[in-house]
């Protein structure tokens, strides 16, 4: 098998990390509008109200809201076949529970999509990428409350209808899998995904389980709704998964690694098999967590099966084991894998992991997979002549694309697209920094939020253009 002729090469961005214009044209407040910048090892602060001496990176983003035409022209110059964007829910329903949508918000996304279509770039629309209206958190308690599912579905219906005939690919949620009682939680992680601080949750395990369940249900209901509005819609859900390796060949450690990786898959099981997995309900029962699957819910799971699985891949990790001194995942600089180097932000660099993840997932479900994010956050330097020699980024992407190709060509995995994270420099989700750069296009903006916002092509820009142009033959 070769990469298909219509293989979706491109990139992914998210509204709160690029748009800026946080209070323009009727947009309401969304959760990330109250999160400050942080840095490696220093978490972003989550504020209840704006503080004068603080900076909130989403407010300016990289000003994609006003510069999307310029940015899309640059993506087109690289030959992009697809761009994944997210719709900020708070632009469409400023409070989440409004009676009517904000037409200016809809118009903005229609314009962005039209601009993409002008260049034959396939829009891939994520309906939830860390952007819940703040009012839904304060008034209803976020995803703990099933009413929020109804508000989410109304928002989905508005977008499915508004972009009908223009958009084929949809994503219901980005990385809901990080919310689970079994997964290591931190304030910023639960906040990014659900607008709630982990440390402030009462009955933590029960709450995380309900949020995970409600989001899974919401995703299935959205798939069903989307298919009713247009049977041709291809609707996926995106997961951020790290392959987990055992520390050694002790069978207990191998089993531990398997279990640790597998716990990130229960929602994919539900969405691909059409039934909320029994083993997860048993696990909940054993922990005194109460989750009931009603007959109505069971029907929603059954009728809302995905068309494709989206995978965000950055790093692998090593499973914890009895007696481990360190106890954090590799994403945060935890258990050391002596075979791998890490990025400046402590994320392991593991190209083979992408092949492993693609194989693991495809063998489980036999469903098309799209790599919806992959990339290296690194510090770039601008030379005197304005050039940016980001060969480390090229090297990272090159090795990952090679392994992805092996998964397709040798292992026969049906991988339908490869989107880099941050084809243009943008605000980091976990640290709020600009200096953690992912782009092929440099944006003149620093960690203090200062700069002209001017765009500049890096060496990787020309390299990726050749990759796309040759459909992955010239890497
Ligand atoms: C993924 C998110 C993205 C993006 C990426 C890189 O988990 O879906 O929104 O931010 O991680 O992370 P960061 O921006 O923290 O470097």
GROMACS .gro file of N, CA and C in nm, residues 1-4 7 354-369 402-416:
model
  108
    1UNK      N    1   0.085  -0.119   0.000
    1UNK     CA    2   0.000   0.000   0.000
    1UNK      C    3   0.089   0.125   0.000
    2UNK      N    4   0.050   0.222  -0.078
    2UNK     CA    5   0.121   0.350  -0.083
    2UNK      C    6   0.034   0.456  -0.016
    3UNK      N    7   0.092   0.571   0.010
    3UNK     CA    8   0.006   0.681   0.056
    3UNK      C    9  -0.091   0.713  -0.058
    4UNK      N   10  -0.218   0.730  -0.022
    4UNK     CA   11  -0.318   0.755  -0.126
    4UNK      C   12  -0.292   0.889  -0.195
    7UNK      N   13  -0.413   1.179   0.000
    7UNK     CA   14  -0.363   1.184   0.139
    7UNK      C   15  -0.367   1.328   0.188
  354UNK      N   16   0.524   0.645   1.671
  354UNK     CA   17   0.408   0.678   1.586
  354UNK      C   18   0.367   0.553   1.507
  355UNK      N   19   0.465   0.474   1.464
  355UNK     CA   20   0.434   0.350   1.391
  355UNK      C   21   0.366   0.250   1.485
  356UNK      N   22   0.418   0.244   1.607
  356UNK     CA   23   0.361   0.154   1.708
  356UNK      C   24   0.215   0.192   1.737
  357UNK      N   25   0.192   0.323   1.757
  357UNK     CA   26   0.057   0.370   1.790
  357UNK      C   27  -0.040   0.345   1.675
  358UNK      N   28   0.006   0.371   1.554
  358UNK     CA   29  -0.080   0.348   1.437
  358UNK      C   30  -0.116   0.200   1.426
  359UNK      N   31  -0.018   0.114   1.444
  359UNK     CA   32  -0.043  -0.031   1.437
  359UNK      C   33  -0.138  -0.075   1.547
  360UNK      N   34  -0.109  -0.033   1.667
  360UNK     CA   35  -0.187  -0.072   1.786
  360UNK      C   36  -0.334  -0.034   1.766
  361UNK      N   37  -0.356   0.088   1.721
  361UNK     CA   38  -0.493   0.139   1.708
  361UNK      C   39  -0.564   0.076   1.589
  362UNK      N   40  -0.493   0.063   1.479
  362UNK     CA   41  -0.558   0.010   1.360
  362UNK      C   42  -0.595  -0.137   1.378
  363UNK      N   43  -0.509  -0.213   1.444
  363UNK     CA   44  -0.539  -0.355   1.467
  363UNK      C   45  -0.661  -0.371   1.558
  364UNK      N   46  -0.682  -0.274   1.647
  364UNK     CA   47  -0.795  -0.283   1.739
  364UNK      C   48  -0.929  -0.255   1.669
  365UNK      N   49  -0.929  -0.158   1.578
  365UNK     CA   50  -1.058  -0.110   1.525
  365UNK      C   51  -1.074  -0.125   1.373
  366UNK      N   52  -0.965  -0.137   1.300
  366UNK     CA   53  -0.974  -0.147   1.154
  366UNK      C   54  -1.038  -0.024   1.091
  367UNK      N   55  -1.021   0.088   1.154
  367UNK     CA   56  -1.088   0.210   1.109
  367UNK      C   57  -0.983   0.311   1.058
  368UNK      N   58  -1.017   0.393   0.959
  368UNK     CA   59  -0.919   0.491   0.912
  368UNK      C   60  -0.868   0.579   1.026
  369UNK      N   61  -0.740   0.608   1.022
  369UNK     CA   62  -0.680   0.693   1.126
  369UNK      C   63  -0.617   0.815   1.059
  402UNK      N   64   0.864   0.923   0.812
  402UNK     CA   65   0.920   0.795   0.765
  402UNK      C   66   0.852   0.678   0.835
  403UNK      N   67   0.836   0.690   0.965
  403UNK     CA   68   0.775   0.580   1.042
  403UNK      C   69   0.625   0.568   1.010
  404UNK      N   70   0.562   0.681   0.988
  404UNK     CA   71   0.420   0.676   0.949
  404UNK      C   72   0.406   0.604   0.815
  405UNK      N   73   0.498   0.633   0.723
  405UNK     CA   74   0.493   0.567   0.592
  405UNK      C   75   0.514   0.416   0.606
  406UNK      N   76   0.602   0.377   0.697
  406UNK     CA   77   0.622   0.233   0.718
  406UNK      C   78   0.492   0.169   0.767
  407UNK      N   79   0.422   0.241   0.853
  407UNK     CA   80   0.295   0.187   0.905
  407UNK      C   81   0.196   0.166   0.790
  408UNK      N   82   0.199   0.257   0.692
  408UNK     CA   83   0.106   0.244   0.579
  408UNK      C   84   0.158   0.139   0.480
  409UNK      N   85   0.284   0.154   0.440
  409UNK     CA   86   0.334   0.073   0.330
  409UNK      C   87   0.371  -0.069   0.372
  410UNK      N   88   0.427  -0.084   0.490
  410UNK     CA   89   0.468  -0.218   0.533
  410UNK      C   90   0.363  -0.286   0.619
  411UNK      N   91   0.300  -0.206   0.707
  411UNK     CA   92   0.206  -0.268   0.804
  411UNK      C   93   0.061  -0.258   0.758
  412UNK      N   94   0.037  -0.191   0.645
  412UNK     CA   95  -0.098  -0.184   0.587
  412UNK      C   96  -0.199  -0.113   0.676
  413UNK      N   97  -0.152  -0.012   0.748
  413UNK     CA   98  -0.244   0.068   0.830
  413UNK      C   99  -0.312   0.172   0.739
  414UNK      N  100  -0.442   0.188   0.754
  414UNK     CA  101  -0.514   0.285   0.672
  414UNK      C  102  -0.505   0.424   0.735
  415UNK      N  103  -0.393   0.490   0.709
  415UNK     CA  104  -0.374   0.625   0.762
  415UNK      C  105  -0.408   0.723   0.650
  416UNK      N  106  -0.502   0.813   0.676
  416UNK     CA  107  -0.556   0.896   0.568
  416UNK      C  108  -0.500   1.038   0.564
   0.00000   0.00000   0.00000
